[in-house]
Short mmCIF file of C-alpha atoms in Angstrom, two decimals:
data_model
loop_
_atom_site.label_atom_id
_atom_site.label_comp_id
_atom_site.label_asym_id
_atom_site.label_seq_id
_atom_site.Cartn_x
_atom_site.Cartn_y
_atom_site.Cartn_z
CA ILE A 1 -29.20 15.32 -1.86
CA ALA A 2 -26.61 17.79 -1.29
CA GLY A 3 -24.13 18.08 -3.27
CA ILE A 4 -23.18 19.31 -6.97
CA THR A 5 -25.19 19.06 -10.21
CA GLN A 6 -24.00 19.02 -13.81
CA ALA A 7 -25.72 19.09 -17.16
CA PRO A 8 -25.47 17.78 -19.24
CA THR A 9 -23.80 14.42 -18.62
CA SER A 10 -22.63 13.67 -22.26
CA GLN A 11 -22.68 15.96 -25.37
CA ILE A 12 -21.71 15.49 -29.02
CA LEU A 13 -20.81 18.70 -30.67
CA ALA A 14 -20.12 20.27 -33.97
CA ALA A 15 -16.59 22.01 -34.24
CA GLY A 16 -17.30 26.07 -33.96
CA ARG A 17 -20.59 25.48 -31.91
CA ARG A 18 -20.94 27.43 -28.68
CA MET A 19 -21.56 25.35 -25.41
CA THR A 20 -22.47 25.90 -21.82
CA LEU A 21 -21.82 23.49 -19.54
CA ARG A 22 -24.15 23.80 -16.04
CA CYS A 23 -23.06 23.51 -12.64
CA THR A 24 -25.00 23.92 -9.37
CA GLN A 25 -24.39 23.72 -5.97
CA ASP A 26 -27.04 23.46 -2.69
CA MET A 27 -24.11 23.24 -0.20
CA ARG A 28 -23.83 27.17 0.22
CA HIS A 29 -19.63 26.47 -0.99
CA ASN A 30 -18.08 29.87 -1.70
CA ALA A 31 -15.29 28.31 -3.71
CA MET A 32 -16.16 26.76 -7.14
CA TYR A 33 -13.67 25.21 -9.92
CA TRP A 34 -13.95 23.85 -13.29
CA TYR A 35 -11.38 21.33 -14.37
CA ARG A 36 -11.17 18.92 -17.44
CA GLN A 37 -9.85 15.61 -17.16
CA ASP A 38 -8.01 13.65 -20.12
CA LEU A 39 -6.59 10.54 -20.38
CA GLY A 40 -2.77 10.15 -18.87
CA LEU A 41 -2.96 13.90 -17.29
CA GLY A 42 -3.98 14.83 -14.26
CA LEU A 43 -7.10 16.92 -13.66
CA ARG A 44 -6.11 20.66 -14.78
CA LEU A 45 -8.07 23.55 -13.83
CA ILE A 46 -9.85 25.74 -16.08
CA HIS A 47 -11.11 28.49 -14.19
CA TYR A 48 -11.88 28.96 -10.37
CA SER A 49 -14.29 31.19 -8.19
CA ASN A 50 -13.62 32.16 -4.90
CA THR A 51 -16.82 34.13 -4.01
CA ALA A 52 -19.70 34.97 -6.32
CA GLY A 53 -19.20 37.52 -8.05
CA THR A 54 -15.48 36.98 -8.63
CA THR A 55 -13.42 34.72 -11.36
CA GLY A 56 -9.97 33.61 -12.29
CA LYS A 57 -8.28 31.60 -14.61
CA GLY A 58 -6.72 28.46 -13.52
CA GLU A 59 -3.55 26.26 -15.70
CA VAL A 60 -5.64 26.26 -18.93
CA PRO A 61 -8.33 29.14 -19.88
CA ASP A 62 -7.95 29.84 -22.97
CA GLY A 63 -10.91 29.00 -25.24
CA TYR A 64 -13.16 28.82 -22.02
CA SER A 65 -15.37 31.66 -20.23
CA VAL A 66 -16.97 31.36 -16.52
CA SER A 67 -19.38 33.72 -14.70
CA ARG A 68 -20.67 33.47 -10.82
CA ALA A 69 -23.53 35.88 -11.00
CA ASN A 70 -24.52 34.11 -7.60
CA THR A 71 -23.22 31.44 -4.67
CA ASP A 72 -25.13 28.13 -6.49
CA ASP A 73 -24.35 28.37 -10.34
CA PHE A 74 -20.92 28.34 -12.13
CA PRO A 75 -21.54 27.95 -15.68
CA LEU A 76 -18.86 27.11 -18.41
CA THR A 77 -19.14 28.13 -21.89
CA LEU A 78 -17.24 27.59 -25.01
CA ALA A 79 -17.37 30.44 -27.10
CA SER A 80 -16.30 28.40 -30.35
CA ALA A 81 -15.87 24.45 -29.64
CA VAL A 82 -12.36 22.86 -30.85
CA PRO A 83 -11.80 19.30 -30.95
CA SER A 84 -9.17 19.73 -28.25
CA GLN A 85 -11.68 21.15 -25.76
CA THR A 86 -13.13 17.01 -26.07
CA SER A 87 -12.84 16.13 -22.32
CA VAL A 88 -14.50 14.99 -19.46
CA TYR A 89 -15.48 18.26 -17.61
CA PHE A 90 -15.70 18.40 -13.59
CA CYS A 91 -16.90 20.91 -11.70
CA ALA A 92 -16.09 21.31 -8.06
CA SER A 93 -17.02 23.24 -5.09
CA SER A 94 -15.53 23.99 -1.43
CA VAL A 95 -16.41 25.64 1.53
CA ALA A 96 -13.52 28.56 0.81
CA SER A 97 -10.61 28.86 -1.54
CA GLY A 98 -7.57 27.08 -0.17
CA ALA A 99 -10.38 24.80 1.97
CA ASN A 100 -8.63 21.04 1.88
CA VAL A 101 -11.54 18.94 0.46
CA LEU A 102 -13.20 19.67 -2.89
CA THR A 103 -16.84 17.79 -3.70
CA PHE A 104 -16.93 17.03 -7.32
CA GLY A 105 -19.90 16.75 -9.46
CA ALA A 106 -20.60 13.40 -11.64
CA GLY A 107 -18.49 14.83 -14.96
CA SER A 108 -19.64 16.13 -18.12
CA ARG A 109 -18.25 14.82 -21.24
CA LEU A 110 -17.97 16.18 -24.39
CA THR A 111 -17.13 15.52 -27.72
CA VAL A 112 -16.10 17.95 -30.26
CA LEU A 113 -16.07 17.18 -33.71
CA GLY B 1 7.73 22.69 -13.85
CA GLN B 2 5.84 20.95 -11.08
CA ASN B 3 5.08 17.33 -11.29
CA ILE B 4 3.35 14.36 -9.64
CA ASP B 5 4.58 11.01 -10.25
CA GLN B 6 2.48 8.00 -9.50
CA PRO B 7 2.32 4.65 -11.77
CA THR B 8 -0.14 4.28 -14.20
CA GLU B 9 -1.79 0.69 -13.08
CA MET B 10 -1.57 -1.75 -10.51
CA THR B 11 -2.68 -4.64 -9.75
CA ALA B 12 -3.96 -6.56 -6.42
CA THR B 13 -5.62 -9.44 -5.07
CA GLU B 14 -8.83 -9.56 -2.75
CA GLY B 15 -7.64 -9.70 0.54
CA ALA B 16 -4.13 -8.10 0.20
CA ILE B 17 -2.71 -4.82 0.65
CA VAL B 18 -1.34 -2.30 -1.90
CA GLN B 19 0.86 0.65 -1.33
CA ILE B 20 0.38 3.19 -4.42
CA ASN B 21 3.13 5.66 -4.40
CA CYS B 22 3.47 9.14 -5.28
CA THR B 23 6.39 11.48 -5.46
CA TYR B 24 5.94 15.33 -6.37
CA GLN B 25 8.22 18.32 -7.14
CA THR B 26 6.08 21.83 -6.45
CA SER B 27 7.11 24.71 -5.79
CA GLY B 28 6.30 24.86 -1.90
CA PHE B 29 3.82 22.42 -0.37
CA ASN B 30 0.78 23.13 2.02
CA GLY B 31 -0.60 19.51 1.99
CA LEU B 32 -0.94 16.57 0.11
CA PHE B 33 -4.48 15.14 -0.85
CA TRP B 34 -5.61 10.59 -1.99
CA TYR B 35 -9.09 11.04 -4.01
CA GLN B 36 -10.85 8.26 -5.22
CA GLN B 37 -12.11 8.06 -8.58
CA HIS B 38 -14.05 4.61 -9.81
CA ALA B 39 -14.91 4.93 -13.46
CA GLY B 40 -17.39 7.01 -15.02
CA GLU B 41 -17.65 9.19 -11.60
CA ALA B 42 -16.15 11.85 -9.86
CA PRO B 43 -13.14 11.94 -7.55
CA THR B 44 -13.91 11.77 -4.02
CA PHE B 45 -11.62 12.94 -0.35
CA LEU B 46 -9.79 10.03 0.91
CA SER B 47 -7.12 11.75 3.31
CA TYR B 48 -5.10 14.93 3.66
CA ASN B 49 -1.91 14.76 4.95
CA VAL B 50 0.61 18.25 5.75
CA LEU B 51 2.76 16.84 8.30
CA ASP B 52 5.23 13.72 8.00
CA GLY B 53 3.94 10.63 9.16
CA LEU B 54 1.44 7.90 8.68
CA GLU B 55 -2.66 8.98 8.93
CA GLU B 56 -4.87 6.18 9.38
CA LYS B 57 -8.24 5.95 8.56
CA GLY B 58 -9.93 2.49 8.82
CA ARG B 59 -8.56 0.04 5.62
CA PHE B 60 -6.82 3.02 4.17
CA SER B 61 -3.76 4.87 5.81
CA SER B 62 -1.71 7.47 3.91
CA PHE B 63 1.95 8.78 4.66
CA LEU B 64 4.37 11.69 4.22
CA SER B 65 7.67 12.25 3.81
CA ARG B 66 8.04 16.01 3.13
CA SER B 67 12.02 15.78 3.07
CA LYS B 68 11.76 13.10 0.09
CA GLY B 69 9.16 14.50 -1.56
CA TYR B 70 6.86 11.34 -1.24
CA SER B 71 3.59 10.04 0.08
CA TYR B 72 1.96 6.38 -0.19
CA LEU B 73 -1.69 5.62 0.19
CA LEU B 74 -1.87 1.79 1.56
CA LEU B 75 -5.15 0.26 1.31
CA LYS B 76 -5.44 -3.05 3.48
CA GLU B 77 -8.01 -6.15 3.36
CA LEU B 78 -8.51 -5.12 -0.21
CA GLN B 79 -12.41 -5.55 -1.30
CA MET B 80 -13.46 -5.50 -5.10
CA LYS B 81 -15.02 -2.22 -4.52
CA ASP B 82 -11.44 -0.84 -4.32
CA SER B 83 -11.06 -1.35 -7.70
CA ALA B 84 -11.22 2.25 -9.16
CA SER B 85 -8.45 4.84 -9.75
CA TYR B 86 -6.38 6.82 -7.02
CA LEU B 87 -5.34 10.47 -7.82
CA CYS B 88 -2.79 12.09 -5.64
CA ALA B 89 -2.76 15.94 -5.73
CA VAL B 90 -0.21 18.86 -3.91
CA LYS B 91 -1.16 22.01 -2.84
CA ASP B 92 1.82 24.34 -4.08
CA SER B 93 2.56 27.54 -2.28
CA ASN B 94 -0.04 29.73 -3.96
CA TYR B 95 -2.51 27.41 -2.80
CA GLN B 96 -2.91 25.79 -5.92
CA LEU B 97 -4.15 21.81 -6.43
CA ILE B 98 -1.41 19.98 -8.75
CA TRP B 99 -2.63 16.72 -9.91
CA GLY B 100 -1.06 13.59 -10.52
CA ALA B 101 -2.44 11.72 -13.56
CA GLY B 102 -3.94 8.53 -11.64
CA THR B 103 -2.97 4.86 -10.90
CA LYS B 104 -5.31 2.46 -11.92
CA LEU B 105 -5.96 -0.62 -9.24
CA ILE B 106 -7.56 -3.39 -10.19
CA ILE B 107 -8.74 -6.03 -8.14
CA LYS B 108 -8.50 -9.66 -8.72
CA PRO B 109 -10.87 -12.59 -6.93
#
């Protein structure tokens, strides 16, 4: 089934640990995005990639890094997790940057203690 | 700053009609979007408006007034499966999406 796969679905992590959230899409979309969703707030963009080999910072990039080695994969890394990074993380993609429709993954729920 | 406002929660009855409002203040405008998000699931695209007026898609319609910075999502013949959060988002002058916090819609039998 075409779409976006995120892993893990849920994770509890000790503060200070390193964590990578995985995101893979099979739609050959050029643009990919990482958002976090917190109660009472709108989705906030962490990082994005307009095409393989390029990345950019979104609204809340501090404490996160991404890479885009190929079209399909867009992992998000927390180098040293802090409790404020407790959130639900959504990976999304679109045909191209600026395209009107985003396709989202099912989300990764991360708890940092 | 940029801001998207929508009600936090609404309740409606199965079979009825509900209107979810969204007001926005953004630096530029390149389209307004509505997404549906069931609890614990991913947001899914519902509609896109870039010109003033009403866009109808089955039981769902979306309206836009750019001069008023206002949109609404109209859901007709409500079904229990319509219980979800509805997210309003605006694409600004930099083509970045600004998201509202979402409106949780509760449908009662």
